[in-house]
JSON list of C-alpha atoms in Angstrom, two decimals:
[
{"chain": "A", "resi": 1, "resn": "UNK", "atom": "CA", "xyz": [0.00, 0.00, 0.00]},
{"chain": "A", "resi": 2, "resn": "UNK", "atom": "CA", "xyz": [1.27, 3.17, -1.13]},
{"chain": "A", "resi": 3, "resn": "UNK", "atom": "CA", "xyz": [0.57, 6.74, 0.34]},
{"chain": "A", "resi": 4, "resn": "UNK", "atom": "CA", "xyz": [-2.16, 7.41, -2.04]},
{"chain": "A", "resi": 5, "resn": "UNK", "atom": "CA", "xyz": [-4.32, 3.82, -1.47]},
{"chain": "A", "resi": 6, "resn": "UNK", "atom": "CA", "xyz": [-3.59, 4.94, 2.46]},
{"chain": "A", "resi": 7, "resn": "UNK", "atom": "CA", "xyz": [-5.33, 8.34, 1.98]},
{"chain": "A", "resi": 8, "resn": "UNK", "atom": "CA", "xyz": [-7.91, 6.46, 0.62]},
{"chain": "A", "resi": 9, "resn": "UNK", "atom": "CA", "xyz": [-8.56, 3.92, 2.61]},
{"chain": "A", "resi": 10, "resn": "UNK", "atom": "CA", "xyz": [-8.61, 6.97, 5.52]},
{"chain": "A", "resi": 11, "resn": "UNK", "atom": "CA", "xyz": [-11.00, 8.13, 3.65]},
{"chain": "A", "resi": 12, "resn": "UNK", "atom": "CA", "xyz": [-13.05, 6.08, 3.06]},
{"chain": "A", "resi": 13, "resn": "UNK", "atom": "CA", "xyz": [-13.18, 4.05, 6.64]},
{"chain": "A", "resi": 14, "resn": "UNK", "atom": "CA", "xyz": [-13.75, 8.00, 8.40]},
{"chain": "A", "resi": 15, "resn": "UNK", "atom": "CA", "xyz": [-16.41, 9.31, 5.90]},
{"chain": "A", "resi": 16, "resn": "UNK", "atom": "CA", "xyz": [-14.00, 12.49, 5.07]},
{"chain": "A", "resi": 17, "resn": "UNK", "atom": "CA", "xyz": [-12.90, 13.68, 2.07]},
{"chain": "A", "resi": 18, "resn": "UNK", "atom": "CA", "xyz": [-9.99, 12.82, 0.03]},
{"chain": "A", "resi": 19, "resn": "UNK", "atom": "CA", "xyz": [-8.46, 16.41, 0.80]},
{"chain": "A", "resi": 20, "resn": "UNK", "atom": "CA", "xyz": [-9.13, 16.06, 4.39]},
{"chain": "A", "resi": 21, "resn": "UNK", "atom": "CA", "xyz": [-7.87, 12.52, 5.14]},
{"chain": "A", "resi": 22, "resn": "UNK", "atom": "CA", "xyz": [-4.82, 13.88, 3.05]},
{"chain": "A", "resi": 23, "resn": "UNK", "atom": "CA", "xyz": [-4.10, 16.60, 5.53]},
{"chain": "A", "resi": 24, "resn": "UNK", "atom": "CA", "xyz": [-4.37, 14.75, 8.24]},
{"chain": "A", "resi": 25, "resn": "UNK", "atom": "CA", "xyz": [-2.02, 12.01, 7.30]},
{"chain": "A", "resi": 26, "resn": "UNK", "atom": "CA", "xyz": [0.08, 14.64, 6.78]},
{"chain": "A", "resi": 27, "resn": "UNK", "atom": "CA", "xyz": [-0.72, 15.65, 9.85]},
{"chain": "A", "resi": 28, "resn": "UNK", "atom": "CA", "xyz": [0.16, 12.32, 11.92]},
{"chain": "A", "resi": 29, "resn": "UNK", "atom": "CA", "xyz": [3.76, 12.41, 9.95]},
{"chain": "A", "resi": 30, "resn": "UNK", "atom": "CA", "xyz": [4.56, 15.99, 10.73]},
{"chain": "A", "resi": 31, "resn": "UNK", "atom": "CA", "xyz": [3.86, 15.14, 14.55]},
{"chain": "A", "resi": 32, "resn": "UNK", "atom": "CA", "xyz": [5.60, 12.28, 14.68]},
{"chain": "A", "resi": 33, "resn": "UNK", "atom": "CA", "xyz": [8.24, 13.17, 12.97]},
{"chain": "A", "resi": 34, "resn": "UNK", "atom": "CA", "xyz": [8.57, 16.44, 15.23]},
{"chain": "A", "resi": 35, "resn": "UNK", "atom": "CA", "xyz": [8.39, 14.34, 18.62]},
{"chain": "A", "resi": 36, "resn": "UNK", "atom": "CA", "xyz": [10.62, 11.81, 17.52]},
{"chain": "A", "resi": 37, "resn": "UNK", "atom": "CA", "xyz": [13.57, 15.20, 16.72]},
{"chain": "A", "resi": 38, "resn": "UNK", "atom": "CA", "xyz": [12.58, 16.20, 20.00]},
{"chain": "A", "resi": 39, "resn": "UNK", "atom": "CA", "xyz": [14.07, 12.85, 21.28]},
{"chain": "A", "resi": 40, "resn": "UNK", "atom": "CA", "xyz": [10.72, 11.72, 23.03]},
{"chain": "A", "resi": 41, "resn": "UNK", "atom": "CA", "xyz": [8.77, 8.28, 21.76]},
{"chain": "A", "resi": 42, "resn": "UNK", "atom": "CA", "xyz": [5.43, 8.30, 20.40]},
{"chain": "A", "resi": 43, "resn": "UNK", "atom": "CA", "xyz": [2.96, 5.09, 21.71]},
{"chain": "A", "resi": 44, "resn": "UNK", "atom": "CA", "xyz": [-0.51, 4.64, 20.13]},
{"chain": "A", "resi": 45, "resn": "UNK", "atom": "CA", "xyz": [-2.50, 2.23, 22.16]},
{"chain": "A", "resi": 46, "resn": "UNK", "atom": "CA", "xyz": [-3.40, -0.54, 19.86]},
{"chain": "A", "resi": 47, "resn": "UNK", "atom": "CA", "xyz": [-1.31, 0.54, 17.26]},
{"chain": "A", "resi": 48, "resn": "UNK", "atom": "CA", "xyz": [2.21, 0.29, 18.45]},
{"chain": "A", "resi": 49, "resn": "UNK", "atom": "CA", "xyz": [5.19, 3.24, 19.55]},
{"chain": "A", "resi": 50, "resn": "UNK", "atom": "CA", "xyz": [7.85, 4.92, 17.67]},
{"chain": "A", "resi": 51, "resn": "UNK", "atom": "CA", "xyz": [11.06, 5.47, 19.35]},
{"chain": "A", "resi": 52, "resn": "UNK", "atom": "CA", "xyz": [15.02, 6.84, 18.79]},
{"chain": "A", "resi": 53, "resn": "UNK", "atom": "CA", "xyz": [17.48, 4.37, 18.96]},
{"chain": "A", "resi": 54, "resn": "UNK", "atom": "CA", "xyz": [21.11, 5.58, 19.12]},
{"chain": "A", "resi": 55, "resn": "UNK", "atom": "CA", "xyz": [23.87, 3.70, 16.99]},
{"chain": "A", "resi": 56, "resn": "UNK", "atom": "CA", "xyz": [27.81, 3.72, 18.31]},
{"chain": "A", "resi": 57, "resn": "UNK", "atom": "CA", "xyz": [30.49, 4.62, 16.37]},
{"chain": "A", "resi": 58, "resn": "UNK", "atom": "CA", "xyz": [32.34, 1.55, 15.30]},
{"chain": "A", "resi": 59, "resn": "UNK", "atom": "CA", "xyz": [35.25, 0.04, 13.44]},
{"chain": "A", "resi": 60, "resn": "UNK", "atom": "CA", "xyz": [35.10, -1.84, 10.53]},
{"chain": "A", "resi": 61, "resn": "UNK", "atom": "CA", "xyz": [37.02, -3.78, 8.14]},
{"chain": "A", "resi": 62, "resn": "UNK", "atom": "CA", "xyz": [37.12, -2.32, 4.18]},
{"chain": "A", "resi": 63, "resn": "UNK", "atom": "CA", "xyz": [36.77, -5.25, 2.12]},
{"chain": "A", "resi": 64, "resn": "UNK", "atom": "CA", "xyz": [39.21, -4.33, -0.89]},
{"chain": "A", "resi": 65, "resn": "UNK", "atom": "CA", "xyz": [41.81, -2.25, 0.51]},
{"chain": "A", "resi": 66, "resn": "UNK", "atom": "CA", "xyz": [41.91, -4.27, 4.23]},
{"chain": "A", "resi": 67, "resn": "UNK", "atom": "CA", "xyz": [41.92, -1.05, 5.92]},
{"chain": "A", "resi": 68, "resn": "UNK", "atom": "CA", "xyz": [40.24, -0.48, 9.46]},
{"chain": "A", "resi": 69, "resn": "UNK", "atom": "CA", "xyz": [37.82, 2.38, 9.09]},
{"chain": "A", "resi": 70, "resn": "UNK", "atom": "CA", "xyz": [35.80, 4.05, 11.65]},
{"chain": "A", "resi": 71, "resn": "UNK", "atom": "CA", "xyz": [32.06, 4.09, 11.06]},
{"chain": "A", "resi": 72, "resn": "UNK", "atom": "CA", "xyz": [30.60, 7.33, 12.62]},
{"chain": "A", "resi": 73, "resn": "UNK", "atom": "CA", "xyz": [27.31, 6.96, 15.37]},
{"chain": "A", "resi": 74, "resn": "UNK", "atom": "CA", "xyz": [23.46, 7.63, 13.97]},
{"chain": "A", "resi": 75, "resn": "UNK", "atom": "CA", "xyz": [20.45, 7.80, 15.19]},
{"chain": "A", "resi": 76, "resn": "UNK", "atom": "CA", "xyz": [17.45, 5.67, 13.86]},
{"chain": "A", "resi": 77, "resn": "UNK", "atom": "CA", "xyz": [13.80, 5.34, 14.23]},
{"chain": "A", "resi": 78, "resn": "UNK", "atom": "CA", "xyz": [12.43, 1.80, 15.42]},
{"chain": "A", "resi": 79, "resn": "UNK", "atom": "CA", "xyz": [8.88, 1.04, 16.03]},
{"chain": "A", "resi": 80, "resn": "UNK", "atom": "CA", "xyz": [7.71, -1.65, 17.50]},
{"chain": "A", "resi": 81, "resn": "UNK", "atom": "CA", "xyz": [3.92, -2.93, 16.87]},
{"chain": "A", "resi": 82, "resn": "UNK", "atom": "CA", "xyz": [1.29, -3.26, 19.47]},
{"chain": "A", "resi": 83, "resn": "UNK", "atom": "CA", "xyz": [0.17, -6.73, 20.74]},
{"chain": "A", "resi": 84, "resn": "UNK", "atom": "CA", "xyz": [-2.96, -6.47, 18.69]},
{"chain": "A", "resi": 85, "resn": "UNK", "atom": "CA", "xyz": [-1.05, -6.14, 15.18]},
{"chain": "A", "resi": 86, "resn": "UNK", "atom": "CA", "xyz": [0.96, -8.98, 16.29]},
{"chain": "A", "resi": 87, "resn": "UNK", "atom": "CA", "xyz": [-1.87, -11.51, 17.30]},
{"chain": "A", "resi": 88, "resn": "UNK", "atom": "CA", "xyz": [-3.56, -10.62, 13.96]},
{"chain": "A", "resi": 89, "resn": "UNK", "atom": "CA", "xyz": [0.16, -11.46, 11.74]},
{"chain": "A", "resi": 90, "resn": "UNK", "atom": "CA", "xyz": [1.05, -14.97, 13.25]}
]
């Protein structure tokens, strides 16, 4: 499912309009996205939560040459689903 078939389905499951289930899609992403910067986690009961996980800096070896390199820390999004979502997959 792409963004488009999501907006739809939005749409069509609350009775809005395309427009409106648009913008608030849009909506959900710019607040998650926004907490998540922030550096707080984001848990929607039933759904599942959204949270930072930090990534150390590391050494590793370069293939061709055989050099040792140094691989520099990130920070990644994980989310983890709700029991619910779970149950219904296995």
């Amino acid at each position: 499912m792409n963004k488009q078939e999501l907006i739809k389905a939005i749409a069509i499951g609350s009775g809005v309009s395309h427009a409106q289930a648009a913008k608030m899609l849009t909506a959900m992403q710019e607040t998650v996205t926004n907490v998540l910067a922030h550096g707080d986690k984001v848990s929607i009961r039933g759904f599942g939560s959204f949270a930072i996980t930090d990534h150390a800096a590391r050494y590793y070896h370069h293939p061709q040459t055989g050099e040792t390199k140094m691989a520099r820390s990130y920070r990644t999004v994980r989310f983890v689903p709700s029991g619910d979502i779970k149950s219904r997959l296995n």
